[in-house]
């Protein structure tokens, strides 16, 4: 926690020193609070609160029923825009468990936007690795309360590194970089002991994503994407675990333990929007070279329909927040089928989920969501009496 407080204190001291000679003014900017320091410089402050309630039974809770409530995300960000070429961001997540509060850095980076007439960007610091459509989309914008199993267990999370983004035109986006893998699903890939040295070393990952939209109109879209990642694992043990899309439930999907040398991730994504209807799907495959060589894969297909006439906005290879019309509430129904197969070498599990849900967008800041999840899990170690489970998740989201 001292590390996180140091980041915040350093960032705020820098703001104060920079702004001392200049009159400060509070102005609204896209419904966020903006602190204007000079004509071309401002500070944006915002965040999100997500309260969740989960009920689950069967395979999700060792054959019984359970329920719990949590503050799923309490995030605050401070974004500094110095001019059209330079910006920085600090995002911190606050969590509480068993009466103790902890903090975690999320985005901590500086970005240079001045490459090739603002069509390229260089980002240095902690950031999301560019992989997958759903994983790249913000949690405040995803259609379901929790992302699909492949997005939570197979995609990389935020890591320290540098990345270059390019946008040749509005239909194409490219992003790739080199990262130190010390967070997310590959957390235990952080510090490794070199075979010929007494010094700790960090393993590296090379990750990239390219998207193309052959059709991109106001209410019509065809999206195609491809992602890849090569990750050094230095002979350490790897084991996939996943909660099957219910965050407060047990981890019920897992692979066997593999002594892994390298991990190779490949992902394909497609999506379409036709007026108020959208359809998207992703397929991700993980190749593990080690003892033994292993392949883990999965996919999802997800559909949504806005009952009140809105459509899903899209920009730079990602879906954005829904723009509400004049009426007070926008209603959306969703359905998703997802699969994660980690069963190989007579170990591991294979899980299937069916999710049905509804979203109510009360206003641009408030969203209420409810999901029903039906789960089926099978594997060599799964008891026959504990293959099925149900779950209900409810979320209240507030953006500021």
XYZ file of N, CA and C in Angstrom, residues 54 62 81 172 202 311:
18
model
N -24.139 -11.322 -5.627
C -24.095 -12.622 -6.305
C -24.790 -13.683 -5.472
N -19.546 -25.799 -4.118
C -19.334 -27.148 -3.563
C -20.646 -27.845 -3.228
N -3.656 16.384 -19.244
C -3.446 16.661 -20.662
C -2.641 17.956 -20.757
N -9.020 1.289 -39.205
C -7.914 0.398 -38.858
C -7.260 0.858 -37.559
N 13.169 -10.361 -14.672
C 11.770 -10.291 -15.070
C 11.618 -10.887 -16.465
N -27.856 2.473 -30.207
C -26.933 1.513 -30.792
C -25.600 1.611 -30.068
